[in-house]
PDB file of N, CA and C in Angstrom:
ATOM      1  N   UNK J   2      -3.766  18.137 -10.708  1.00 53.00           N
ATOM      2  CA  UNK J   2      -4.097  17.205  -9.633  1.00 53.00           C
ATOM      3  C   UNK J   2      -4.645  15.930 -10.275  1.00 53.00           C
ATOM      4  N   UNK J   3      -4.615  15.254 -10.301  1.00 55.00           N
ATOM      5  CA  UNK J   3      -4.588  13.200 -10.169  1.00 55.00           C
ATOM      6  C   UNK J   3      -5.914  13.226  -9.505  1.00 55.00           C
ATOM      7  N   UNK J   4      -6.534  12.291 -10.786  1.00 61.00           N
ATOM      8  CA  UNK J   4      -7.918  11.644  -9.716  1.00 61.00           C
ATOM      9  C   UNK J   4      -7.903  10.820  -9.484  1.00 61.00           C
ATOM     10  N   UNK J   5      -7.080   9.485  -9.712  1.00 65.00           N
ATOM     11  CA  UNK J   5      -6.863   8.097  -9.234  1.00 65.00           C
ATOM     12  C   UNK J   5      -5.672   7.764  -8.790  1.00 65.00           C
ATOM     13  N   UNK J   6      -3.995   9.133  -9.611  1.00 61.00           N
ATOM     14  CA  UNK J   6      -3.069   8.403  -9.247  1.00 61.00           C
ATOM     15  C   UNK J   6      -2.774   7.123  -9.876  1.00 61.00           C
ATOM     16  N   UNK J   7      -3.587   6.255 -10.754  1.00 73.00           N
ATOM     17  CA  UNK J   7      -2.959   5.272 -11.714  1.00 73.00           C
ATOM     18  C   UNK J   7      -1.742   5.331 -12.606  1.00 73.00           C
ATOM     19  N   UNK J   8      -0.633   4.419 -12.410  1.00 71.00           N
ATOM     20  CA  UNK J   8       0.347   4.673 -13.240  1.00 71.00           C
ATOM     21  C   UNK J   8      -0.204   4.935 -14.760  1.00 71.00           C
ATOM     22  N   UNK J   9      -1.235   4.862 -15.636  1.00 82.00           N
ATOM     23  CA  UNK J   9      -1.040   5.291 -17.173  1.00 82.00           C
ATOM     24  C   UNK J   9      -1.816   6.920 -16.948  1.00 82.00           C
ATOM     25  N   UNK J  10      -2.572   7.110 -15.866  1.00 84.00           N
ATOM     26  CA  UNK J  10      -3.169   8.491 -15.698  1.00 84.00           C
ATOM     27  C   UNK J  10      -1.809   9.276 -15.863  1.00 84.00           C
ATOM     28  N   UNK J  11      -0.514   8.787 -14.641  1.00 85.00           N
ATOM     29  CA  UNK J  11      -0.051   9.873 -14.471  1.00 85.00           C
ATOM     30  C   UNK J  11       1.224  10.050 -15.618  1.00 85.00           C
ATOM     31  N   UNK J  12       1.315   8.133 -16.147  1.00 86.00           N
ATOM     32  CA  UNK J  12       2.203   8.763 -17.462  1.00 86.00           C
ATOM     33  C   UNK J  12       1.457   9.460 -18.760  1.00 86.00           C
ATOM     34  N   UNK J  13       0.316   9.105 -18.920  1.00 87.00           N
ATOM     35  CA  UNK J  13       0.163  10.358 -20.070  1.00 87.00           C
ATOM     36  C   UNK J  13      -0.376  11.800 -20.038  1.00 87.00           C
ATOM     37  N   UNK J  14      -0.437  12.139 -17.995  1.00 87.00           N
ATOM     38  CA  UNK J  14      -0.750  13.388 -17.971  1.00 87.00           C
ATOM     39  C   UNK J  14       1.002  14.174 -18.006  1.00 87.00           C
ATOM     40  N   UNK J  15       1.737  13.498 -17.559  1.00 87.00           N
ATOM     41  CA  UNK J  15       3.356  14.090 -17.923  1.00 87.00           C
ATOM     42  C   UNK J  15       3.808  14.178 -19.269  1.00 87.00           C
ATOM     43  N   UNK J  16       3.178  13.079 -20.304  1.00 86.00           N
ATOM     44  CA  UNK J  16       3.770  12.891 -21.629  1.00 86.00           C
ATOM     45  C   UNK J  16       3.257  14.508 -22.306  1.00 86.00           C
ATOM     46  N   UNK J  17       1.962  14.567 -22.007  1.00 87.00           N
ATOM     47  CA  UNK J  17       1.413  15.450 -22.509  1.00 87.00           C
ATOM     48  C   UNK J  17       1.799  17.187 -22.390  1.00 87.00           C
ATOM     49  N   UNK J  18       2.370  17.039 -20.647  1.00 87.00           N
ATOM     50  CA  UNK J  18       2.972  18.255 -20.139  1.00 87.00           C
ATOM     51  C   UNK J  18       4.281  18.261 -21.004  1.00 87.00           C
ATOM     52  N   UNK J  19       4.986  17.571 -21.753  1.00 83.00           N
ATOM     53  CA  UNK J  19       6.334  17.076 -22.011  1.00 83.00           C
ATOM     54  C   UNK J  19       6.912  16.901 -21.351  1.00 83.00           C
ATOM     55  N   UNK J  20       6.900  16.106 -20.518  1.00 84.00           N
ATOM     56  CA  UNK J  20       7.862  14.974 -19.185  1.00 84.00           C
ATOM     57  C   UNK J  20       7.325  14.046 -19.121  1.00 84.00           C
ATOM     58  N   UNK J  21       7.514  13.607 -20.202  1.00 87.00           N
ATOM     59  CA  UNK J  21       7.347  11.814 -20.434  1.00 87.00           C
ATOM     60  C   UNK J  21       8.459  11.018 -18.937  1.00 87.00           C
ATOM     61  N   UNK J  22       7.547  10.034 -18.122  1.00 89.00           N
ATOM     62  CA  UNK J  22       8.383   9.741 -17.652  1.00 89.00           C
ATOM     63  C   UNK J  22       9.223   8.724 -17.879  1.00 89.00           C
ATOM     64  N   UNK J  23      10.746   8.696 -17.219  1.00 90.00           N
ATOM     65  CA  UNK J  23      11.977   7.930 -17.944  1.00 90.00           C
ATOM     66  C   UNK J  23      11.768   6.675 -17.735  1.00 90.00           C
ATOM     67  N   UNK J  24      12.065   5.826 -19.296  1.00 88.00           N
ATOM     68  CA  UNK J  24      11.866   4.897 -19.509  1.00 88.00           C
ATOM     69  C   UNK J  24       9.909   4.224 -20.097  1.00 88.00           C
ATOM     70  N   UNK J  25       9.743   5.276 -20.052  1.00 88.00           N
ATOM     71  CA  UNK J  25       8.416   4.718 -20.136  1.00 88.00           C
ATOM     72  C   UNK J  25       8.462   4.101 -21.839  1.00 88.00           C
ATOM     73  N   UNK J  26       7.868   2.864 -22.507  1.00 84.00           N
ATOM     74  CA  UNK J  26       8.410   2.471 -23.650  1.00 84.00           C
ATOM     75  C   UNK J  26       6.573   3.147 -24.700  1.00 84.00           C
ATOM     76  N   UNK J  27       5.903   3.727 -23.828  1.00 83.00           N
ATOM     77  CA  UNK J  27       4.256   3.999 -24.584  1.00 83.00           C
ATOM     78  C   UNK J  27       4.888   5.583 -24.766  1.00 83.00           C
ATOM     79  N   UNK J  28       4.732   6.448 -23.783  1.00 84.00           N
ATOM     80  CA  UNK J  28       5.008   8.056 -24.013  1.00 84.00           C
ATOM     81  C   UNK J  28       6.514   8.747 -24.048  1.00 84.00           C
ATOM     82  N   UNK J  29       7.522   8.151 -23.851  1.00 83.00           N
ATOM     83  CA  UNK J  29       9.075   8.091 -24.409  1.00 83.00           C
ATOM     84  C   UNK J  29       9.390   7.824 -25.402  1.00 83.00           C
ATOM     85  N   UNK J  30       8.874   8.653 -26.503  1.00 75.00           N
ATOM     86  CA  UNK J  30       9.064   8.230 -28.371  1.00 75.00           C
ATOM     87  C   UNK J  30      10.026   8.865 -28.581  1.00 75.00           C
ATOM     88  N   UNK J  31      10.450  10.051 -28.369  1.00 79.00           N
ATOM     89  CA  UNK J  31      11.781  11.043 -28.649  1.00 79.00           C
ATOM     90  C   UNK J  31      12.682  11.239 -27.479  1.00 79.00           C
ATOM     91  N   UNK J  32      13.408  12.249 -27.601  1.00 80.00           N
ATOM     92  CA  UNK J  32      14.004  12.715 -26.557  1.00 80.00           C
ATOM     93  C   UNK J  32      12.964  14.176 -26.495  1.00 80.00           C
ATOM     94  N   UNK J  33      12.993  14.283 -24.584  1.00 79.00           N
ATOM     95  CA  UNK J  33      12.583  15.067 -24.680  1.00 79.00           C
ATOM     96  C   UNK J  33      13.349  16.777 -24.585  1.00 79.00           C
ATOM     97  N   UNK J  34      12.589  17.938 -24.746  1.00 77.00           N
ATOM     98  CA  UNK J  34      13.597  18.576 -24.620  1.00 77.00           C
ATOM     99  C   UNK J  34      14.554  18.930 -23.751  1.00 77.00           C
ATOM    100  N   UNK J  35      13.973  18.996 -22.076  1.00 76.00           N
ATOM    101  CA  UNK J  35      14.801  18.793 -21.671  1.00 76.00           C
ATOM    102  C   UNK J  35      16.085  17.895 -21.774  1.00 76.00           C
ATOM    103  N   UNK J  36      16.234  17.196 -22.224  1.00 82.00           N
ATOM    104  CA  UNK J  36      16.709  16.185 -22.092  1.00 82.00           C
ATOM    105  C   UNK J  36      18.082  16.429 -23.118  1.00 82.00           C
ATOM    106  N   UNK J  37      17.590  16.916 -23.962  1.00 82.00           N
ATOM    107  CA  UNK J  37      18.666  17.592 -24.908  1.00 82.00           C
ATOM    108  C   UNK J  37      19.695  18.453 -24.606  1.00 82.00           C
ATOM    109  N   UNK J  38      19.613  19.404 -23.626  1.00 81.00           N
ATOM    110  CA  UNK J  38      20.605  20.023 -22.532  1.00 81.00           C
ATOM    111  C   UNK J  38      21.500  19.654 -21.816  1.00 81.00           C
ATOM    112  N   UNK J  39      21.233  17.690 -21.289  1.00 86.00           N
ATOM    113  CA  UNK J  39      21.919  17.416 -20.643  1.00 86.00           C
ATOM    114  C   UNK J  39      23.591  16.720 -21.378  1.00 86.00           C
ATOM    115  N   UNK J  40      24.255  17.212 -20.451  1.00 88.00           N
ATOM    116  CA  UNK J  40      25.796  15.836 -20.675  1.00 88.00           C
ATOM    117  C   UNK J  40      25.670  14.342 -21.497  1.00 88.00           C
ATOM    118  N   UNK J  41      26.036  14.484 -22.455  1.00 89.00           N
ATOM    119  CA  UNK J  41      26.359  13.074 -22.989  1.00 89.00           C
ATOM    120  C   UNK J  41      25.820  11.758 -22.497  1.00 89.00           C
ATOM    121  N   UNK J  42      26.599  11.508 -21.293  1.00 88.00           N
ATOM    122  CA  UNK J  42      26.339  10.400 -20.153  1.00 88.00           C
ATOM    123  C   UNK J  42      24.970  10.457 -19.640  1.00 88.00           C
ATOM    124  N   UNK J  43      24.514  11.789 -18.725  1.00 88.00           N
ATOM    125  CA  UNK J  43      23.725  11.681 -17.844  1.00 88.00           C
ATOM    126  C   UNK J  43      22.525  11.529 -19.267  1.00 88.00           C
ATOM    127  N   UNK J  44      22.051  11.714 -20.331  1.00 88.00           N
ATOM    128  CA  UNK J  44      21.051  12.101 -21.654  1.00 88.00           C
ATOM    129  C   UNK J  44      20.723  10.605 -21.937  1.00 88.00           C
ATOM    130  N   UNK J  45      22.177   9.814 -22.202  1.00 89.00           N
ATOM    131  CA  UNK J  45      21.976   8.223 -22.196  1.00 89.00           C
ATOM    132  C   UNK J  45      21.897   7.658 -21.317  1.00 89.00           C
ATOM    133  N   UNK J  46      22.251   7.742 -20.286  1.00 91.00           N
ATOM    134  CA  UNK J  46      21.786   7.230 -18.895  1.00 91.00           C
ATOM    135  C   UNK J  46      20.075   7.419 -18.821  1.00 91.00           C
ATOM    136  N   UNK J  47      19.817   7.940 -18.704  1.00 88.00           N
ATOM    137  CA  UNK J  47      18.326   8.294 -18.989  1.00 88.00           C
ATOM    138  C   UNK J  47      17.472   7.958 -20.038  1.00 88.00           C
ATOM    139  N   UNK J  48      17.675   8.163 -20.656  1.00 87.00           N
ATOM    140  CA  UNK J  48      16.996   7.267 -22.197  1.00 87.00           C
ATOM    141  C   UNK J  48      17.054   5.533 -22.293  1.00 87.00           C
ATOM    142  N   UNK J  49      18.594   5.112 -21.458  1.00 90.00           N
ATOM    143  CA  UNK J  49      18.851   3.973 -21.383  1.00 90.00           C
ATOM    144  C   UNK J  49      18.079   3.141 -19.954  1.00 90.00           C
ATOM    145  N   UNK J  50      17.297   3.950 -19.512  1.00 93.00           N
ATOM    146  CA  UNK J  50      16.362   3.579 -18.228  1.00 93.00           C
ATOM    147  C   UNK J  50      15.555   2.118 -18.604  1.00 93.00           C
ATOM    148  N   UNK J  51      16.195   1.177 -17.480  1.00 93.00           N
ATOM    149  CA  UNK J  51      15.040  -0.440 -18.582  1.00 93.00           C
ATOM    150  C   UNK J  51      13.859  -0.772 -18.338  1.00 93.00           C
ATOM    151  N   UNK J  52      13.574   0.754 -17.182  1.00 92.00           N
ATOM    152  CA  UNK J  52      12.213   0.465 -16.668  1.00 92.00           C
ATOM    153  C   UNK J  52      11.350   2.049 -16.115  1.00 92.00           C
ATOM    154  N   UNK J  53      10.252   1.711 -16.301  1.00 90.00           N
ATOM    155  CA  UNK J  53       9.520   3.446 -15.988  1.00 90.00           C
ATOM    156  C   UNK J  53       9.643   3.525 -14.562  1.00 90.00           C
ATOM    157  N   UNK J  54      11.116   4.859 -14.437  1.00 91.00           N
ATOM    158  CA  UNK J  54      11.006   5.283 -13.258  1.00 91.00           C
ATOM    159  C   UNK J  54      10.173   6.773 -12.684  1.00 91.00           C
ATOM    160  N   UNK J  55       9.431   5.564 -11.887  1.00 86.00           N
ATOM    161  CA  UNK J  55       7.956   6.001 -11.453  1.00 86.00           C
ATOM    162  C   UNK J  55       8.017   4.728 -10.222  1.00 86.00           C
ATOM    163  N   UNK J  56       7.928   6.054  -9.082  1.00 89.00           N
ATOM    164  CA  UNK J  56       8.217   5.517  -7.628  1.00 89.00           C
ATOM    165  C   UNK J  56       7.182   6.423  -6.884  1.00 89.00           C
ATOM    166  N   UNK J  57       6.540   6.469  -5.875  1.00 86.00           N
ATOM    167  CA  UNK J  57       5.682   6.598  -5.036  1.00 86.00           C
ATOM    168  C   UNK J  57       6.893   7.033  -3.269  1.00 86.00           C
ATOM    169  N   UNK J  58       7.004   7.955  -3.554  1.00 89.00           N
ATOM    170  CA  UNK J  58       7.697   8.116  -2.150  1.00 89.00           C
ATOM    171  C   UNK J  58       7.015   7.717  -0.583  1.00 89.00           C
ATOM    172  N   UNK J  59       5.517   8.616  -1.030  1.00 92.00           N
ATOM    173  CA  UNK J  59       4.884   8.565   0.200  1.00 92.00           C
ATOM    174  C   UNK J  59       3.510   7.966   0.143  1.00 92.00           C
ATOM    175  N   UNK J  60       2.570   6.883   0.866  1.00 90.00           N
ATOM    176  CA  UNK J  60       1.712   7.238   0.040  1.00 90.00           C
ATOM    177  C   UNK J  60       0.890   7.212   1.792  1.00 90.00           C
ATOM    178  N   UNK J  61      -0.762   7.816   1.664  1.00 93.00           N
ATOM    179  CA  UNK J  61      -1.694   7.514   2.506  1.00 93.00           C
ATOM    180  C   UNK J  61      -3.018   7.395   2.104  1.00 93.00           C
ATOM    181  N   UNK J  62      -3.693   7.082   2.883  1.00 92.00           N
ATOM    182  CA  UNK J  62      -4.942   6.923   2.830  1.00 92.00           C
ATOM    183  C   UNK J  62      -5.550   6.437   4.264  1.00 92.00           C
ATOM    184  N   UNK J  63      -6.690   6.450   4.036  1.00 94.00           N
ATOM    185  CA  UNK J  63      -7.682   5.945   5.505  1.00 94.00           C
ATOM    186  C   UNK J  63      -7.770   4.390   5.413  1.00 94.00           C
ATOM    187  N   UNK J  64      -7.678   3.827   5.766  1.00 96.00           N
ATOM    188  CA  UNK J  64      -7.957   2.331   6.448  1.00 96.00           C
ATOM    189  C   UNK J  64      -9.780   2.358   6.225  1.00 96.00           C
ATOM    190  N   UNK J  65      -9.960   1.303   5.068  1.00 94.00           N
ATOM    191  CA  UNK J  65     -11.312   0.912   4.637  1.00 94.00           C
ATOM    192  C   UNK J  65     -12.113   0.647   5.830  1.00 94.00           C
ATOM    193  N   UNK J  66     -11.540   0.294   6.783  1.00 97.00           N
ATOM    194  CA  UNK J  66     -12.356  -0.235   8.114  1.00 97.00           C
ATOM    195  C   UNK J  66     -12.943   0.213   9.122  1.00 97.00           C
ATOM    196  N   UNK J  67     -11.474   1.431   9.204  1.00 97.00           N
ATOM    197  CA  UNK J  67     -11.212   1.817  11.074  1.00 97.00           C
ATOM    198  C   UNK J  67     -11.670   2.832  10.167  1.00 97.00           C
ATOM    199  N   UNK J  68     -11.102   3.228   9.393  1.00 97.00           N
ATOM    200  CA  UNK J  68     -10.375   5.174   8.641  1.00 97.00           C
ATOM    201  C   UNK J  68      -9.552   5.682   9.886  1.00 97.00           C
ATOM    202  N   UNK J  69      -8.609   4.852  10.304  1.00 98.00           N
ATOM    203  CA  UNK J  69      -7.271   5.172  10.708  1.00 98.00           C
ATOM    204  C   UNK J  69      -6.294   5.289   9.556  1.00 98.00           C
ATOM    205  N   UNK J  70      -6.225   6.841  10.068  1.00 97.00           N
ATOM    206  CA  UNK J  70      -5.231   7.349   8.614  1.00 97.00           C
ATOM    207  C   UNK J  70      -3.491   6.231   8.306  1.00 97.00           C
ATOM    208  N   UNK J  71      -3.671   6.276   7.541  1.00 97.00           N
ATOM    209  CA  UNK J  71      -2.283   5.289   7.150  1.00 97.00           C
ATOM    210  C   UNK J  71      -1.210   5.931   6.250  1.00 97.00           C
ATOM    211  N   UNK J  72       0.176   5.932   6.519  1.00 96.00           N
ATOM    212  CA  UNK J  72       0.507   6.260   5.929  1.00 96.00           C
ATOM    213  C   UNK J  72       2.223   5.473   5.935  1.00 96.00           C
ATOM    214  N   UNK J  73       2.549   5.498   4.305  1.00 96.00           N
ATOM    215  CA  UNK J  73       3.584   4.480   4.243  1.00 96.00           C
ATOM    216  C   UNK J  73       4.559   5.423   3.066  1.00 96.00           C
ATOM    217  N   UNK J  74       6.011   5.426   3.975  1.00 96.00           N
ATOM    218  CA  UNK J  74       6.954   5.544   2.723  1.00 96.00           C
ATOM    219  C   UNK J  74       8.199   5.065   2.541  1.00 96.00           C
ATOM    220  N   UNK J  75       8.496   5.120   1.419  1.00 95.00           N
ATOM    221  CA  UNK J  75       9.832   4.455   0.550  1.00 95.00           C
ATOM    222  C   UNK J  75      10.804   5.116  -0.157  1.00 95.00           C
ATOM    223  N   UNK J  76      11.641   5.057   0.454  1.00 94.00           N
ATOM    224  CA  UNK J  76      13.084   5.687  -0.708  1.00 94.00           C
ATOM    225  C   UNK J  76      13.201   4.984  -2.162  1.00 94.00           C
ATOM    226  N   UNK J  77      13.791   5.805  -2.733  1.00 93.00           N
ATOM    227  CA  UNK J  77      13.724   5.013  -4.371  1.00 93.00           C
ATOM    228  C   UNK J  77      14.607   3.918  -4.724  1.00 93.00           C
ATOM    229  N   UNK J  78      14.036   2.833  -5.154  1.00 95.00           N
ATOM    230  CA  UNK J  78      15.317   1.944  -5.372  1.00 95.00           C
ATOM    231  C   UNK J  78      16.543   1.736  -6.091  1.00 95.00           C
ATOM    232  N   UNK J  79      17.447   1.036  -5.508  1.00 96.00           N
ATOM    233  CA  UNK J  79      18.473   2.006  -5.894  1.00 96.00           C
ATOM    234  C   UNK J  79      18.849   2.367  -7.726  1.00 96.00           C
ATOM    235  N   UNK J  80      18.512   1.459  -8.378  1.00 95.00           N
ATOM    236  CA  UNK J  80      18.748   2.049  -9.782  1.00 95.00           C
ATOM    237  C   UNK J  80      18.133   3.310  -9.971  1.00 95.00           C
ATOM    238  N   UNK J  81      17.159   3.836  -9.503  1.00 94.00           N
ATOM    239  CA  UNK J  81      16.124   5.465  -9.513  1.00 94.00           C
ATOM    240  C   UNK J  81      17.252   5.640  -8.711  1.00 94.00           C
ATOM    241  N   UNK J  82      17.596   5.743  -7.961  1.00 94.00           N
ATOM    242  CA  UNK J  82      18.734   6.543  -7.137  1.00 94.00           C
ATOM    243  C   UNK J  82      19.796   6.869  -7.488  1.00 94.00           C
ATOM    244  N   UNK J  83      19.930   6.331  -8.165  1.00 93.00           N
ATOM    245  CA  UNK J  83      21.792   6.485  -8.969  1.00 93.00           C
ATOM    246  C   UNK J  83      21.534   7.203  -9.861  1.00 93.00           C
ATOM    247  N   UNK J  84      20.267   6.728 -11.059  1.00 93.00           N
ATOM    248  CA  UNK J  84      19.766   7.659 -11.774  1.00 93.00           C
ATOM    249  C   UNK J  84      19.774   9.215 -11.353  1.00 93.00           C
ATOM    250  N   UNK J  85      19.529   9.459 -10.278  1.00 91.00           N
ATOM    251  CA  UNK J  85      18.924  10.983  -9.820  1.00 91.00           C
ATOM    252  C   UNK J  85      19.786  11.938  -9.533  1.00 91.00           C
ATOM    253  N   UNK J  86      21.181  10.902  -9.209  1.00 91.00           N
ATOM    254  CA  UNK J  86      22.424  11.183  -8.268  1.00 91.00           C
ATOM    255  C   UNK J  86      22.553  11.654  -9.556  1.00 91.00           C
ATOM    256  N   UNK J  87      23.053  11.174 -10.733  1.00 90.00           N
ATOM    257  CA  UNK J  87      23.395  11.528 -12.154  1.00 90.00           C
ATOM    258  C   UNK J  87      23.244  12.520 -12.886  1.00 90.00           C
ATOM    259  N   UNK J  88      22.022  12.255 -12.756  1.00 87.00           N
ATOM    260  CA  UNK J  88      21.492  13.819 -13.093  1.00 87.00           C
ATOM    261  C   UNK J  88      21.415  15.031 -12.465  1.00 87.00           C
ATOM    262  N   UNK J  89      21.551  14.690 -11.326  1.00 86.00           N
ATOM    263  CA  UNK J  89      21.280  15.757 -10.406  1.00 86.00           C
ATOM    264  C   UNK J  89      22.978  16.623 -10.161  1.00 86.00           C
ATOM    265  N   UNK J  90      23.961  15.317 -10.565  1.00 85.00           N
ATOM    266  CA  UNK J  90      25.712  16.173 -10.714  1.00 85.00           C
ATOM    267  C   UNK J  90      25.418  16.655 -12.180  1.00 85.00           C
ATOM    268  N   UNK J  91      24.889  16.287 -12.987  1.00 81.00           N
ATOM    269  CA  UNK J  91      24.989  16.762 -14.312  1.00 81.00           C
ATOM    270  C   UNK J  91      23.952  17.985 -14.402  1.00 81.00           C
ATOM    271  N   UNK J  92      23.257  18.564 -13.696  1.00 76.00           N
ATOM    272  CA  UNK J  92      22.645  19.456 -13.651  1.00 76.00           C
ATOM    273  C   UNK J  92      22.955  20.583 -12.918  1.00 76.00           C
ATOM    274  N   UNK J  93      24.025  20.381 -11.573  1.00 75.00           N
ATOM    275  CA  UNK J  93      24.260  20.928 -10.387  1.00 75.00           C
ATOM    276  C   UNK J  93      23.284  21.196  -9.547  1.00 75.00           C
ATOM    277  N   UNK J  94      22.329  20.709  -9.519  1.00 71.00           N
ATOM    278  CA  UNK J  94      21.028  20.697  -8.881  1.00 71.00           C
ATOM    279  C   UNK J  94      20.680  19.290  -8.200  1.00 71.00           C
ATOM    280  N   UNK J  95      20.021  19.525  -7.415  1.00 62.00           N
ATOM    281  CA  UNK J  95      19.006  18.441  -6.573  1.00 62.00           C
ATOM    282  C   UNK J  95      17.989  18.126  -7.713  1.00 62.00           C
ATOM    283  N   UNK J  96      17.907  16.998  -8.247  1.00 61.00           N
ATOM    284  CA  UNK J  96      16.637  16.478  -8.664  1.00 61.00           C
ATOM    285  C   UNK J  96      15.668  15.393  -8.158  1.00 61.00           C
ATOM    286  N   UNK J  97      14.725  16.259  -7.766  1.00 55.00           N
ATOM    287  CA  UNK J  97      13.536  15.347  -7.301  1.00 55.00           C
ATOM    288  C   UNK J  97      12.516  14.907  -8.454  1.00 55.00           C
ATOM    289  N   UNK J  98      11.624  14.040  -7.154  1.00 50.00           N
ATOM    290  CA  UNK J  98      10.460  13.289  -7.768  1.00 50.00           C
ATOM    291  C   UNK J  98       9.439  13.769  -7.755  1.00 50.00           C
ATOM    292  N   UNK J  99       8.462  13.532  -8.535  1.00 45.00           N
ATOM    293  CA  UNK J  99       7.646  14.041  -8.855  1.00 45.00           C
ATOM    294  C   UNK J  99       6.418  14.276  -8.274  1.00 45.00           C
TER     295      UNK J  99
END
């Protein structure tokens, strides 16, 4: 469990689990192992990520004011999306986020 949810909390609590997340250019030094399993394409497709995909689907919280609960979400944009589609035929699986 996340105590702030800050993007470097949650990339070096994944780097550490070994799921560096993709593209990240600080905790993405190797391949990881997963990663070694996959298809040709979908392995460089992924490694070739130009940016840390790390997306926030849902997020909430209380309203500083009211504490009317709030809550806001987003589909992934589409380069994370194509990404997922990719992997997710190269895996035969659904791959989700995290």
């Amino acid at each position: 469990r996340l105590a702030t949810g800050r993007t470097h909390q949650i990339r070096v609590h994944l780097a550490h689990l070994g799921h560096p997340v993709v593209g990240d250019p600080v905790y993405l030094r190797r391949t990881p192992a997963a990663a070694r399993a996959l298809p040709d394409a979908a392995r460089e497709a992924m490694l070739a990520f130009p940016r840390q995909a790390l997306h926030a689907e849902s997020l909430g919280f209380a309203h500083p004011v009211t504490r009317e609960p709030l809550r806001f979400q987003a589909s992934p944009p589409p380069d994370m999306a194509a990404l997922l589609d990719l992997l997710g035929a190269a895996t035969g699986s659904h791959v989700a986020s995290v």
